[in-house]
Amino acid sequence: TAPIGILAALHDEIADLLTRMGPSAERHTIGMRDYYVGKLSGRPCVLVLARVGKVAAAATAVTLIREFGVSCVLFAGLAGGIAPGVRVGDVVLAETLVQHDLDARPLFPRFEVPLLGRAKFATDAGLNEVLARCVADFLALDLPRQVDAATQERFGIAAPALHRGEIASGDQFIGAAEVSRRLAADLPATLCVEMEGAAVAQVCHEYGVPCAVLRTVSDRADAAAPVDFKAFLHEVASFYSAGIIGRFIAA
Ligand code: ADE
């Protein structure tokens, strides 16, 4: 059976799943990235750390598809909340993704990928249904056990929610409320912002491979974002992606 491709941008997240793969995982180094081929819960998987940004994510997605023949691509990582109800500690599952920094006007409409005739790329409905159940179970059952009450209180993640809808990606860390507001005005459906998802979704569209993008909200894409992002990354991020993807693979 074809393996599941799992991408993350941050080392912490991949490390936890990698440990679960055990010492039998095989490492393949391609284009300065390490791809770990092995099994998680008895299912063949390829795990890779893509690094940050759309180019890195696109190159990694192509390699997963062409070199490893993955059956689907899952991306897990952090994001900045844009829509009002999207709070730190919440999870966002992308239904569609758009590149907020793509602008080839006047040759093509704003946000449209030139010569591909579209701005938005959909994720796979079947994967999303399974992942949504995994997220709900994770938030209700695992998270309260893994993150102590004081840490939850400090990050304000007492009752984290799942949101499904649009994610905007671009090669920019958004750390100013003014920039967030402009993004929300230009792309009103945006739930959260990150730096890779739409690139992965475009590549998967081009190859006809199902994909899913799962994001934990680490900050509100405002002036506090750099500090919030780092704290969340170091203290809680790994629980989310390893917990949710672990459940998905065991499902
Ligand atoms: N990933 C997590 N927080 C982000 C932000 N504020 N901007 C872009 N990517 C992010």
PDB file of C-alpha atoms and ligand atoms in Angstrom:
ATOM      1  CA  THR A   1       0.000   0.000   0.000  1.00  0.00           C
ATOM      2  CA  ALA A   2       1.100   3.569  -0.765  1.00  0.00           C
ATOM      3  CA  PRO A   3       2.395   5.485   2.259  1.00  0.00           C
ATOM      4  CA  ILE A   4       0.782   8.544   3.870  1.00  0.00           C
ATOM      5  CA  GLY A   5       2.921  11.679   3.450  1.00  0.00           C
ATOM      6  CA  ILE A   6       3.191  13.861   6.550  1.00  0.00           C
ATOM      7  CA  LEU A   7       4.774  17.315   6.426  1.00  0.00           C
ATOM      8  CA  ALA A   8       5.508  19.782   9.172  1.00  0.00           C
ATOM      9  CA  ALA A   9       7.506  23.003   9.130  1.00  0.00           C
ATOM     10  CA  LEU A  10       8.864  22.727  12.670  1.00  0.00           C
ATOM     11  CA  HIS A  11      11.230  20.184  14.141  1.00  0.00           C
ATOM     12  CA  ASP A  12       9.372  19.690  17.455  1.00  0.00           C
ATOM     13  CA  GLU A  13       6.316  18.273  15.736  1.00  0.00           C
ATOM     14  CA  ILE A  14       8.082  15.807  13.511  1.00  0.00           C
ATOM     15  CA  ALA A  15      10.359  14.689  16.356  1.00  0.00           C
ATOM     16  CA  ASP A  16       7.519  13.227  18.400  1.00  0.00           C
ATOM     17  CA  LEU A  17       6.082  11.230  15.483  1.00  0.00           C
ATOM     18  CA  LEU A  18       9.590  10.181  14.481  1.00  0.00           C
ATOM     19  CA  THR A  19      10.182   8.693  17.917  1.00  0.00           C
ATOM     20  CA  ARG A  20       6.984   6.693  17.468  1.00  0.00           C
ATOM     21  CA  MET A  21       8.281   5.372  14.126  1.00  0.00           C
ATOM     22  CA  GLY A  22      11.143   3.785  16.012  1.00  0.00           C
ATOM     23  CA  PRO A  23      14.661   2.813  14.974  1.00  0.00           C
ATOM     24  CA  SER A  24      13.528   0.924  11.864  1.00  0.00           C
ATOM     25  CA  ALA A  25      12.643   4.209  10.078  1.00  0.00           C
ATOM     26  CA  GLU A  26      14.755   4.610   6.928  1.00  0.00           C
ATOM     27  CA  ARG A  27      16.199   8.041   6.183  1.00  0.00           C
ATOM     28  CA  HIS A  28      16.390   9.327   2.579  1.00  0.00           C
ATOM     29  CA  THR A  29      18.059  12.710   2.038  1.00  0.00           C
ATOM     30  CA  ILE A  30      16.746  14.521  -1.074  1.00  0.00           C
ATOM     31  CA  GLY A  31      17.174  18.233  -1.854  1.00  0.00           C
ATOM     32  CA  MET A  32      18.610  18.959   1.621  1.00  0.00           C
ATOM     33  CA  ARG A  33      15.640  17.381   3.399  1.00  0.00           C
ATOM     34  CA  ASP A  34      15.400  14.133   5.348  1.00  0.00           C
ATOM     35  CA  TYR A  35      12.441  11.888   4.516  1.00  0.00           C
ATOM     36  CA  TYR A  36      11.761   9.174   7.101  1.00  0.00           C
ATOM     37  CA  VAL A  37      10.095   6.083   5.705  1.00  0.00           C
ATOM     38  CA  GLY A  38       8.544   3.729   8.230  1.00  0.00           C
ATOM     39  CA  LYS A  39       5.355   2.749   9.979  1.00  0.00           C
ATOM     40  CA  LEU A  40       3.064   4.511  12.465  1.00  0.00           C
ATOM     41  CA  SER A  41       0.410   2.312  14.081  1.00  0.00           C
ATOM     42  CA  GLY A  42       1.282  -0.320  11.463  1.00  0.00           C
ATOM     43  CA  ARG A  43       0.603   1.988   8.495  1.00  0.00           C
ATOM     44  CA  PRO A  44       3.345   2.985   6.023  1.00  0.00           C
ATOM     45  CA  CYS A  45       4.204   6.691   6.343  1.00  0.00           C
ATOM     46  CA  VAL A  46       6.795   9.168   5.096  1.00  0.00           C
ATOM     47  CA  LEU A  47       7.598  11.962   7.564  1.00  0.00           C
ATOM     48  CA  VAL A  48       9.453  15.098   6.524  1.00  0.00           C
ATOM     49  CA  LEU A  49      10.410  18.468   7.932  1.00  0.00           C
ATOM     50  CA  ALA A  50       9.685  20.894   5.053  1.00  0.00           C
ATOM     51  CA  ARG A  51      11.070  24.075   6.661  1.00  0.00           C
ATOM     52  CA  VAL A  52       9.288  27.424   6.348  1.00  0.00           C
ATOM     53  CA  GLY A  53       7.604  29.064   3.341  1.00  0.00           C
ATOM     54  CA  LYS A  54       5.735  28.232   0.144  1.00  0.00           C
ATOM     55  CA  VAL A  55       8.762  27.222  -1.944  1.00  0.00           C
ATOM     56  CA  ALA A  56       9.992  24.809   0.740  1.00  0.00           C
ATOM     57  CA  ALA A  57       6.519  23.313   1.133  1.00  0.00           C
ATOM     58  CA  ALA A  58       5.941  22.948  -2.623  1.00  0.00           C
ATOM     59  CA  ALA A  59       9.318  21.290  -3.228  1.00  0.00           C
ATOM     60  CA  THR A  60       8.705  18.869  -0.371  1.00  0.00           C
ATOM     61  CA  ALA A  61       5.187  18.013  -1.553  1.00  0.00           C
ATOM     62  CA  VAL A  62       6.468  17.221  -5.061  1.00  0.00           C
ATOM     63  CA  THR A  63       9.133  14.918  -3.645  1.00  0.00           C
ATOM     64  CA  LEU A  64       6.598  13.098  -1.450  1.00  0.00           C
ATOM     65  CA  ILE A  65       4.399  12.536  -4.508  1.00  0.00           C
ATOM     66  CA  ARG A  66       7.082  11.720  -7.135  1.00  0.00           C
ATOM     67  CA  GLU A  67       9.735   9.892  -5.116  1.00  0.00           C
ATOM     68  CA  PHE A  68       7.606   8.171  -2.509  1.00  0.00           C
ATOM     69  CA  GLY A  69       4.247   7.771  -4.300  1.00  0.00           C
ATOM     70  CA  VAL A  70       2.261   8.891  -1.246  1.00  0.00           C
ATOM     71  CA  SER A  71      -1.502   8.258  -1.285  1.00  0.00           C
ATOM     72  CA  CYS A  72      -2.227  11.597   0.411  1.00  0.00           C
ATOM     73  CA  VAL A  73      -0.406  14.562   1.929  1.00  0.00           C
ATOM     74  CA  LEU A  74      -1.095  15.899   5.438  1.00  0.00           C
ATOM     75  CA  PHE A  75       0.377  19.188   6.621  1.00  0.00           C
ATOM     76  CA  ALA A  76       0.410  20.040  10.319  1.00  0.00           C
ATOM     77  CA  GLY A  77       1.647  23.256  11.892  1.00  0.00           C
ATOM     78  CA  LEU A  78       0.894  26.578  13.589  1.00  0.00           C
ATOM     79  CA  ALA A  79      -1.023  29.625  12.333  1.00  0.00           C
ATOM     80  CA  GLY A  80      -1.990  33.156  13.308  1.00  0.00           C
ATOM     81  CA  GLY A  81      -5.713  33.701  13.965  1.00  0.00           C
ATOM     82  CA  ILE A  82      -7.409  36.264  11.689  1.00  0.00           C
ATOM     83  CA  ALA A  83     -11.201  35.808  12.014  1.00  0.00           C
ATOM     84  CA  PRO A  84     -12.586  37.172  15.332  1.00  0.00           C
ATOM     85  CA  GLY A  85     -13.489  33.822  16.931  1.00  0.00           C
ATOM     86  CA  VAL A  86     -10.249  32.034  16.042  1.00  0.00           C
ATOM     87  CA  ARG A  87      -8.342  31.982  19.337  1.00  0.00           C
ATOM     88  CA  VAL A  88      -4.959  30.747  20.534  1.00  0.00           C
ATOM     89  CA  GLY A  89      -5.239  27.008  21.155  1.00  0.00           C
ATOM     90  CA  ASP A  90      -8.000  26.490  18.578  1.00  0.00           C
ATOM     91  CA  VAL A  91      -7.508  24.174  15.611  1.00  0.00           C
ATOM     92  CA  VAL A  92      -8.255  25.125  11.997  1.00  0.00           C
ATOM     93  CA  LEU A  93      -8.900  22.500   9.343  1.00  0.00           C
ATOM     94  CA  ALA A  94      -8.617  23.974   5.836  1.00  0.00           C
ATOM     95  CA  GLU A  95     -11.480  23.419   3.392  1.00  0.00           C
ATOM     96  CA  THR A  96      -9.887  25.837   0.905  1.00  0.00           C
ATOM     97  CA  LEU A  97      -6.563  27.678   0.725  1.00  0.00           C
ATOM     98  CA  VAL A  98      -5.402  30.829  -1.044  1.00  0.00           C
ATOM     99  CA  GLN A  99      -2.032  32.566  -1.506  1.00  0.00           C
ATOM    100  CA  HIS A 100      -2.576  36.003   0.011  1.00  0.00           C
ATOM    101  CA  ASP A 101       0.694  37.389  -1.426  1.00  0.00           C
ATOM    102  CA  LEU A 102       0.004  36.385  -5.050  1.00  0.00           C
ATOM    103  CA  ASP A 103      -0.789  39.383  -7.247  1.00  0.00           C
ATOM    104  CA  ALA A 104      -0.173  39.331 -11.021  1.00  0.00           C
ATOM    105  CA  ARG A 105      -2.514  42.243 -11.788  1.00  0.00           C
ATOM    106  CA  PRO A 106      -3.252  43.596 -14.349  1.00  0.00           C
ATOM    107  CA  LEU A 107      -2.445  40.401 -16.249  1.00  0.00           C
ATOM    108  CA  PHE A 108      -4.553  38.172 -13.961  1.00  0.00           C
ATOM    109  CA  PRO A 109      -7.073  38.829 -11.188  1.00  0.00           C
ATOM    110  CA  ARG A 110      -5.606  39.348  -7.738  1.00  0.00           C
ATOM    111  CA  PHE A 111      -4.805  36.045  -5.925  1.00  0.00           C
ATOM    112  CA  GLU A 112      -5.323  33.932  -9.075  1.00  0.00           C
ATOM    113  CA  VAL A 113      -2.491  31.509  -9.836  1.00  0.00           C
ATOM    114  CA  PRO A 114      -1.506  32.553 -13.367  1.00  0.00           C
ATOM    115  CA  LEU A 115      -2.331  30.017 -16.101  1.00  0.00           C
ATOM    116  CA  LEU A 116      -3.977  27.665 -13.623  1.00  0.00           C
ATOM    117  CA  GLY A 117      -7.193  29.707 -13.724  1.00  0.00           C
ATOM    118  CA  ARG A 118      -7.955  29.646 -10.018  1.00  0.00           C
ATOM    119  CA  ALA A 119      -7.079  31.330  -6.747  1.00  0.00           C
ATOM    120  CA  LYS A 120      -8.435  28.776  -4.263  1.00  0.00           C
ATOM    121  CA  PHE A 121      -7.526  25.141  -3.802  1.00  0.00           C
ATOM    122  CA  ALA A 122      -9.692  22.642  -1.963  1.00  0.00           C
ATOM    123  CA  THR A 123      -8.541  19.955   0.437  1.00  0.00           C
ATOM    124  CA  ASP A 124      -9.986  16.430   0.393  1.00  0.00           C
ATOM    125  CA  ALA A 125     -13.488  16.094   1.897  1.00  0.00           C
ATOM    126  CA  GLY A 126     -12.949  12.468   2.973  1.00  0.00           C
ATOM    127  CA  LEU A 127      -9.677  13.231   4.806  1.00  0.00           C
ATOM    128  CA  ASN A 128     -11.300  16.265   6.437  1.00  0.00           C
ATOM    129  CA  GLU A 129     -14.194  14.226   7.839  1.00  0.00           C
ATOM    130  CA  VAL A 130     -11.825  11.788   9.525  1.00  0.00           C
ATOM    131  CA  LEU A 131      -9.485  14.555  10.721  1.00  0.00           C
ATOM    132  CA  ALA A 132     -12.364  16.606  12.168  1.00  0.00           C
ATOM    133  CA  ARG A 133     -13.315  13.633  14.361  1.00  0.00           C
ATOM    134  CA  CYS A 134      -9.676  13.190  15.415  1.00  0.00           C
ATOM    135  CA  VAL A 135      -9.404  16.887  16.346  1.00  0.00           C
ATOM    136  CA  ALA A 136     -12.634  16.801  18.384  1.00  0.00           C
ATOM    137  CA  ASP A 137     -11.469  13.703  20.297  1.00  0.00           C
ATOM    138  CA  PHE A 138      -8.001  15.154  20.796  1.00  0.00           C
ATOM    139  CA  LEU A 139      -9.325  18.467  22.169  1.00  0.00           C
ATOM    140  CA  ALA A 140     -11.814  16.770  24.477  1.00  0.00           C
ATOM    141  CA  LEU A 141      -9.767  13.786  25.675  1.00  0.00           C
ATOM    142  CA  ASP A 142      -6.004  14.137  25.153  1.00  0.00           C
ATOM    143  CA  LEU A 143      -5.257  17.845  25.516  1.00  0.00           C
ATOM    144  CA  PRO A 144      -6.644  18.228  29.064  1.00  0.00           C
ATOM    145  CA  ARG A 145      -4.434  15.309  30.139  1.00  0.00           C
ATOM    146  CA  GLN A 146      -1.285  16.485  28.351  1.00  0.00           C
ATOM    147  CA  VAL A 147      -1.260  20.197  29.119  1.00  0.00           C
ATOM    148  CA  ASP A 148      -1.638  21.130  32.793  1.00  0.00           C
ATOM    149  CA  ALA A 149      -4.305  23.596  33.923  1.00  0.00           C
ATOM    150  CA  ALA A 150      -1.790  26.366  34.675  1.00  0.00           C
ATOM    151  CA  THR A 151      -0.329  26.191  31.153  1.00  0.00           C
ATOM    152  CA  GLN A 152      -3.813  26.129  29.610  1.00  0.00           C
ATOM    153  CA  GLU A 153      -4.742  29.157  31.725  1.00  0.00           C
ATOM    154  CA  ARG A 154      -1.591  31.045  30.697  1.00  0.00           C
ATOM    155  CA  PHE A 155      -2.250  30.447  26.995  1.00  0.00           C
ATOM    156  CA  GLY A 156      -5.998  31.000  27.437  1.00  0.00           C
ATOM    157  CA  ILE A 157      -6.816  27.589  25.967  1.00  0.00           C
ATOM    158  CA  ALA A 158      -9.465  26.439  28.426  1.00  0.00           C
ATOM    159  CA  ALA A 159     -12.052  25.474  25.798  1.00  0.00           C
ATOM    160  CA  PRO A 160     -10.344  25.137  22.412  1.00  0.00           C
ATOM    161  CA  ALA A 161     -12.569  24.929  19.321  1.00  0.00           C
ATOM    162  CA  LEU A 162     -12.299  23.418  15.846  1.00  0.00           C
ATOM    163  CA  HIS A 163     -12.902  25.736  12.869  1.00  0.00           C
ATOM    164  CA  ARG A 164     -13.308  24.627   9.259  1.00  0.00           C
ATOM    165  CA  GLY A 165     -12.947  26.942   6.275  1.00  0.00           C
ATOM    166  CA  GLU A 166     -10.393  29.042   4.462  1.00  0.00           C
ATOM    167  CA  ILE A 167      -6.692  29.460   5.262  1.00  0.00           C
ATOM    168  CA  ALA A 168      -4.486  32.115   3.656  1.00  0.00           C
ATOM    169  CA  SER A 169      -0.798  31.395   3.024  1.00  0.00           C
ATOM    170  CA  GLY A 170       2.068  33.709   2.125  1.00  0.00           C
ATOM    171  CA  ASP A 171       5.814  34.173   2.555  1.00  0.00           C
ATOM    172  CA  GLN A 172       5.349  36.575   5.425  1.00  0.00           C
ATOM    173  CA  PHE A 173       5.061  36.252   9.198  1.00  0.00           C
ATOM    174  CA  ILE A 174       2.133  38.529  10.098  1.00  0.00           C
ATOM    175  CA  GLY A 175       2.975  40.410  13.276  1.00  0.00           C
ATOM    176  CA  ALA A 176       0.939  43.636  13.064  1.00  0.00           C
ATOM    177  CA  ALA A 177      -2.797  44.135  13.622  1.00  0.00           C
ATOM    178  CA  GLU A 178      -2.912  46.598  10.727  1.00  0.00           C
ATOM    179  CA  VAL A 179      -1.585  43.963   8.298  1.00  0.00           C
ATOM    180  CA  SER A 180      -4.063  41.401   9.674  1.00  0.00           C
ATOM    181  CA  ARG A 181      -6.954  43.817   9.193  1.00  0.00           C
ATOM    182  CA  ARG A 182      -5.944  44.458   5.587  1.00  0.00           C
ATOM    183  CA  LEU A 183      -5.693  40.742   4.923  1.00  0.00           C
ATOM    184  CA  ALA A 184      -9.156  40.171   6.424  1.00  0.00           C
ATOM    185  CA  ALA A 185     -10.578  42.974   4.262  1.00  0.00           C
ATOM    186  CA  ASP A 186      -8.989  41.577   1.064  1.00  0.00           C
ATOM    187  CA  LEU A 187      -9.879  37.939   1.826  1.00  0.00           C
ATOM    188  CA  PRO A 188     -12.912  38.039   4.175  1.00  0.00           C
ATOM    189  CA  ALA A 189     -13.265  34.246   4.445  1.00  0.00           C
ATOM    190  CA  THR A 190      -9.801  33.863   6.052  1.00  0.00           C
ATOM    191  CA  LEU A 191      -9.809  32.030   9.384  1.00  0.00           C
ATOM    192  CA  CYS A 192      -6.048  32.043   9.930  1.00  0.00           C
ATOM    193  CA  VAL A 193      -2.754  32.816   8.213  1.00  0.00           C
ATOM    194  CA  GLU A 194       0.349  30.671   7.752  1.00  0.00           C
ATOM    195  CA  MET A 195       3.218  30.224   5.306  1.00  0.00           C
ATOM    196  CA  GLU A 196       2.872  26.866   3.505  1.00  0.00           C
ATOM    197  CA  GLY A 197      -0.597  25.347   3.204  1.00  0.00           C
ATOM    198  CA  ALA A 198      -1.774  26.867  -0.096  1.00  0.00           C
ATOM    199  CA  ALA A 199       1.463  25.819  -1.805  1.00  0.00           C
ATOM    200  CA  VAL A 200       0.946  22.197  -0.737  1.00  0.00           C
ATOM    201  CA  ALA A 201      -2.713  22.354  -1.824  1.00  0.00           C
ATOM    202  CA  GLN A 202      -1.737  23.727  -5.251  1.00  0.00           C
ATOM    203  CA  VAL A 203       0.846  20.996  -5.856  1.00  0.00           C
ATOM    204  CA  CYS A 204      -1.610  18.306  -4.714  1.00  0.00           C
ATOM    205  CA  HIS A 205      -4.247  19.760  -7.063  1.00  0.00           C
ATOM    206  CA  GLU A 206      -1.771  19.629  -9.957  1.00  0.00           C
ATOM    207  CA  TYR A 207      -0.953  15.981  -9.259  1.00  0.00           C
ATOM    208  CA  GLY A 208      -4.469  14.885  -8.298  1.00  0.00           C
ATOM    209  CA  VAL A 209      -3.333  13.765  -4.832  1.00  0.00           C
ATOM    210  CA  PRO A 210      -5.713  14.310  -1.873  1.00  0.00           C
ATOM    211  CA  CYS A 211      -4.392  16.639   0.822  1.00  0.00           C
ATOM    212  CA  ALA A 212      -5.330  18.089   4.194  1.00  0.00           C
ATOM    213  CA  VAL A 213      -3.966  21.097   6.102  1.00  0.00           C
ATOM    214  CA  LEU A 214      -4.302  21.217   9.853  1.00  0.00           C
ATOM    215  CA  ARG A 215      -3.253  24.268  11.885  1.00  0.00           C
ATOM    216  CA  THR A 216      -3.093  25.065  15.571  1.00  0.00           C
ATOM    217  CA  VAL A 217      -3.550  28.766  16.351  1.00  0.00           C
ATOM    218  CA  SER A 218      -0.445  30.011  18.192  1.00  0.00           C
ATOM    219  CA  ASP A 219      -1.049  33.760  18.027  1.00  0.00           C
ATOM    220  CA  ARG A 220      -3.454  36.405  16.726  1.00  0.00           C
ATOM    221  CA  ALA A 221      -1.159  37.763  13.962  1.00  0.00           C
ATOM    222  CA  ASP A 222      -0.729  41.054  15.879  1.00  0.00           C
ATOM    223  CA  ALA A 223       2.135  42.845  17.648  1.00  0.00           C
ATOM    224  CA  ALA A 224       2.278  40.088  20.296  1.00  0.00           C
ATOM    225  CA  ALA A 225       2.525  37.363  17.630  1.00  0.00           C
ATOM    226  CA  PRO A 226       6.318  36.782  17.634  1.00  0.00           C
ATOM    227  CA  VAL A 227       6.372  36.245  21.417  1.00  0.00           C
ATOM    228  CA  ASP A 228       3.120  34.220  21.493  1.00  0.00           C
ATOM    229  CA  PHE A 229       4.276  32.080  18.570  1.00  0.00           C
ATOM    230  CA  LYS A 230       7.610  31.145  20.191  1.00  0.00           C
ATOM    231  CA  ALA A 231       6.055  30.356  23.567  1.00  0.00           C
ATOM    232  CA  PHE A 232       3.350  28.210  21.988  1.00  0.00           C
ATOM    233  CA  LEU A 233       5.879  26.448  19.793  1.00  0.00           C
ATOM    234  CA  HIS A 234       8.110  25.515  22.708  1.00  0.00           C
ATOM    235  CA  GLU A 235       5.442  24.607  25.238  1.00  0.00           C
ATOM    236  CA  VAL A 236       2.360  23.179  23.505  1.00  0.00           C
ATOM    237  CA  ALA A 237       2.663  22.811  19.712  1.00  0.00           C
ATOM    238  CA  SER A 238       4.028  19.276  19.679  1.00  0.00           C
ATOM    239  CA  PHE A 239       1.077  17.889  21.684  1.00  0.00           C
ATOM    240  CA  TYR A 240      -1.368  19.061  19.038  1.00  0.00           C
ATOM    241  CA  SER A 241       0.157  17.796  15.802  1.00  0.00           C
ATOM    242  CA  ALA A 242       1.466  14.526  17.214  1.00  0.00           C
ATOM    243  CA  GLY A 243      -1.811  13.934  19.076  1.00  0.00           C
ATOM    244  CA  ILE A 244      -4.100  14.665  16.135  1.00  0.00           C
ATOM    245  CA  ILE A 245      -2.012  12.936  13.464  1.00  0.00           C
ATOM    246  CA  GLY A 246      -1.437   9.988  15.788  1.00  0.00           C
ATOM    247  CA  ARG A 247      -5.207   9.608  16.115  1.00  0.00           C
ATOM    248  CA  PHE A 248      -5.688   9.988  12.351  1.00  0.00           C
ATOM    249  CA  ILE A 249      -3.210   7.247  11.552  1.00  0.00           C
ATOM    250  CA  ALA A 250      -4.665   4.884  14.140  1.00  0.00           C
ATOM    251  CA  ALA A 251      -8.234   5.559  12.832  1.00  0.00           C
TER     252      ALA A 251
HETATM  253  N1  ADE B   1       2.342  30.906  11.743  1.00  0.00           N
HETATM  254  C1  ADE B   1       2.008  31.076  13.038  1.00  0.00           C
HETATM  255  N2  ADE B   1       1.707  32.367  13.289  1.00  0.00           N
HETATM  256  C2  ADE B   1       1.853  33.030  12.110  1.00  0.00           C
HETATM  257  C3  ADE B   1       1.710  34.387  11.720  1.00  0.00           C
HETATM  258  N3  ADE B   1       1.346  35.332  12.606  1.00  0.00           N
HETATM  259  N4  ADE B   1       1.967  34.711  10.424  1.00  0.00           N
HETATM  260  C4  ADE B   1       2.349  33.758   9.552  1.00  0.00           C
HETATM  261  N5  ADE B   1       2.506  32.472   9.855  1.00  0.00           N
HETATM  262  C5  ADE B   1       2.252  32.101  11.131  1.00  0.00           C
END
